[in-house]
């Protein structure tokens, strides 16, 4: 039996992509500073930034400010990212990212719609 978790498709405008990248860079800096005391989720998110989202973010940031581009976010990363973004104060423009993650996870049955 094969189990597949399809990624969440999240539409990001250039400013949202830049702010999300900066959010993830801050998480990574924190993880590197704290090392063994950092939450494992921070290393997972920083790794996703390094391996995938960083390059995608730069491409989105150089696109038109009026059009959103889709980013595929692995299910586990989406869950971790949503939880981390809900724990801290974030830039108001990132609230739409939180909403998009939440909606995608609810639609897939990974979160209850509260």
GROMACS .gro file of C-alpha atoms in nm:
model
  114
    1UNK     CA    1   0.000   0.000   0.000
    2UNK     CA    2   0.136   0.341  -0.095
    3UNK     CA    3   0.073   0.653   0.107
    4UNK     CA    4   0.109   0.987  -0.063
    5UNK     CA    5   0.059   1.325   0.094
    6UNK     CA    6   0.002   1.575  -0.181
    7UNK     CA    7   0.163   1.914  -0.119
    8UNK     CA    8  -0.036   2.225  -0.038
    9UNK     CA    9  -0.052   2.475  -0.324
   10UNK     CA   10  -0.009   2.826  -0.185
   11UNK     CA   11  -0.033   3.140  -0.395
   12UNK     CA   12   0.213   3.412  -0.297
   13UNK     CA   13   0.260   3.767  -0.417
   14UNK     CA   14   0.619   3.900  -0.430
   15UNK     CA   15   0.597   4.084  -0.097
   16UNK     CA   16   0.449   3.779   0.077
   17UNK     CA   17   0.725   3.558  -0.065
   18UNK     CA   18   0.992   3.799   0.060
   19UNK     CA   19   0.837   3.825   0.407
   20UNK     CA   20   0.796   3.447   0.432
   21UNK     CA   21   1.159   3.398   0.328
   22UNK     CA   22   1.271   3.648   0.593
   23UNK     CA   23   1.055   3.472   0.853
   24UNK     CA   24   1.223   3.140   0.767
   25UNK     CA   25   1.571   3.296   0.772
   26UNK     CA   26   1.502   3.424   1.125
   27UNK     CA   27   1.389   3.077   1.229
   28UNK     CA   28   1.707   2.931   1.081
   29UNK     CA   29   1.932   3.182   1.256
   30UNK     CA   30   1.759   3.098   1.582
   31UNK     CA   31   1.801   2.725   1.524
   32UNK     CA   32   2.170   2.762   1.441
   33UNK     CA   33   2.228   2.976   1.749
   34UNK     CA   34   2.044   2.742   1.986
   35UNK     CA   35   2.163   2.418   1.823
   36UNK     CA   36   2.046   2.122   2.037
   37UNK     CA   37   1.802   2.341   2.230
   38UNK     CA   38   1.619   2.462   1.918
   39UNK     CA   39   1.290   2.295   1.825
   40UNK     CA   40   1.334   2.030   1.556
   41UNK     CA   41   1.061   2.209   1.357
   42UNK     CA   42   1.294   2.505   1.312
   43UNK     CA   43   1.557   2.286   1.146
   44UNK     CA   44   1.295   2.128   0.918
   45UNK     CA   45   1.167   2.471   0.810
   46UNK     CA   46   1.517   2.607   0.758
   47UNK     CA   47   1.607   2.301   0.553
   48UNK     CA   48   1.297   2.354   0.335
   49UNK     CA   49   1.402   2.716   0.285
   50UNK     CA   50   1.751   2.607   0.182
   51UNK     CA   51   1.650   2.317  -0.042
   52UNK     CA   52   1.335   2.449  -0.206
   53UNK     CA   53   1.164   2.768  -0.102
   54UNK     CA   54   1.462   3.004  -0.114
   55UNK     CA   55   1.502   2.979  -0.493
   56UNK     CA   56   1.125   2.980  -0.551
   57UNK     CA   57   1.091   3.289  -0.336
   58UNK     CA   58   1.353   3.480  -0.534
   59UNK     CA   59   1.173   3.394  -0.860
   60UNK     CA   60   0.841   3.513  -0.716
   61UNK     CA   61   0.995   3.831  -0.577
   62UNK     CA   62   1.122   3.926  -0.922
   63UNK     CA   63   0.779   3.876  -1.077
   64UNK     CA   64   0.493   4.117  -1.115
   65UNK     CA   65   0.362   4.268  -0.791
   66UNK     CA   66   0.009   4.223  -0.925
   67UNK     CA   67   0.021   3.849  -0.984
   68UNK     CA   68   0.055   3.564  -0.736
   69UNK     CA   69   0.260   3.255  -0.812
   70UNK     CA   70   0.197   2.909  -0.673
   71UNK     CA   71   0.439   2.737  -0.438
   72UNK     CA   72   0.406   2.369  -0.351
   73UNK     CA   73   0.459   2.311   0.020
   74UNK     CA   74   0.501   1.956   0.152
   75UNK     CA   75   0.224   1.863   0.395
   76UNK     CA   76   0.453   1.826   0.696
   77UNK     CA   77   0.625   2.157   0.623
   78UNK     CA   78   0.286   2.327   0.584
   79UNK     CA   79   0.173   2.197   0.925
   80UNK     CA   80   0.495   2.308   1.094
   81UNK     CA   81   0.497   2.644   0.919
   82UNK     CA   82   0.138   2.720   1.016
   83UNK     CA   83   0.202   2.632   1.380
   84UNK     CA   84   0.520   2.839   1.396
   85UNK     CA   85   0.351   3.140   1.234
   86UNK     CA   86   0.066   3.116   1.487
   87UNK     CA   87   0.307   3.122   1.782
   88UNK     CA   88   0.471   3.456   1.711
   89UNK     CA   89   0.382   3.805   1.603
   90UNK     CA   90   0.412   3.823   1.223
   91UNK     CA   91   0.396   4.099   0.966
   92UNK     CA   92   0.032   4.178   0.881
   93UNK     CA   93   0.089   4.082   0.515
   94UNK     CA   94   0.178   3.730   0.630
   95UNK     CA   95  -0.173   3.683   0.771
   96UNK     CA   96  -0.290   3.592   0.420
   97UNK     CA   97  -0.019   3.323   0.412
   98UNK     CA   98  -0.148   3.185   0.743
   99UNK     CA   99  -0.499   3.188   0.596
  100UNK     CA  100  -0.386   3.008   0.281
  101UNK     CA  101  -0.201   2.742   0.478
  102UNK     CA  102  -0.496   2.694   0.710
  103UNK     CA  103  -0.742   2.664   0.422
  104UNK     CA  104  -0.522   2.415   0.236
  105UNK     CA  105  -0.478   2.200   0.546
  106UNK     CA  106  -0.849   2.209   0.632
  107UNK     CA  107  -0.942   2.116   0.274
  108UNK     CA  108  -0.714   1.811   0.297
  109UNK     CA  109  -0.851   1.707   0.636
  110UNK     CA  110  -0.530   1.776   0.829
  111UNK     CA  111  -0.690   2.048   1.040
  112UNK     CA  112  -1.037   2.102   1.174
  113UNK     CA  113  -1.209   2.418   1.060
  114UNK     CA  114  -1.257   2.613   1.380
   0.00000   0.00000   0.00000
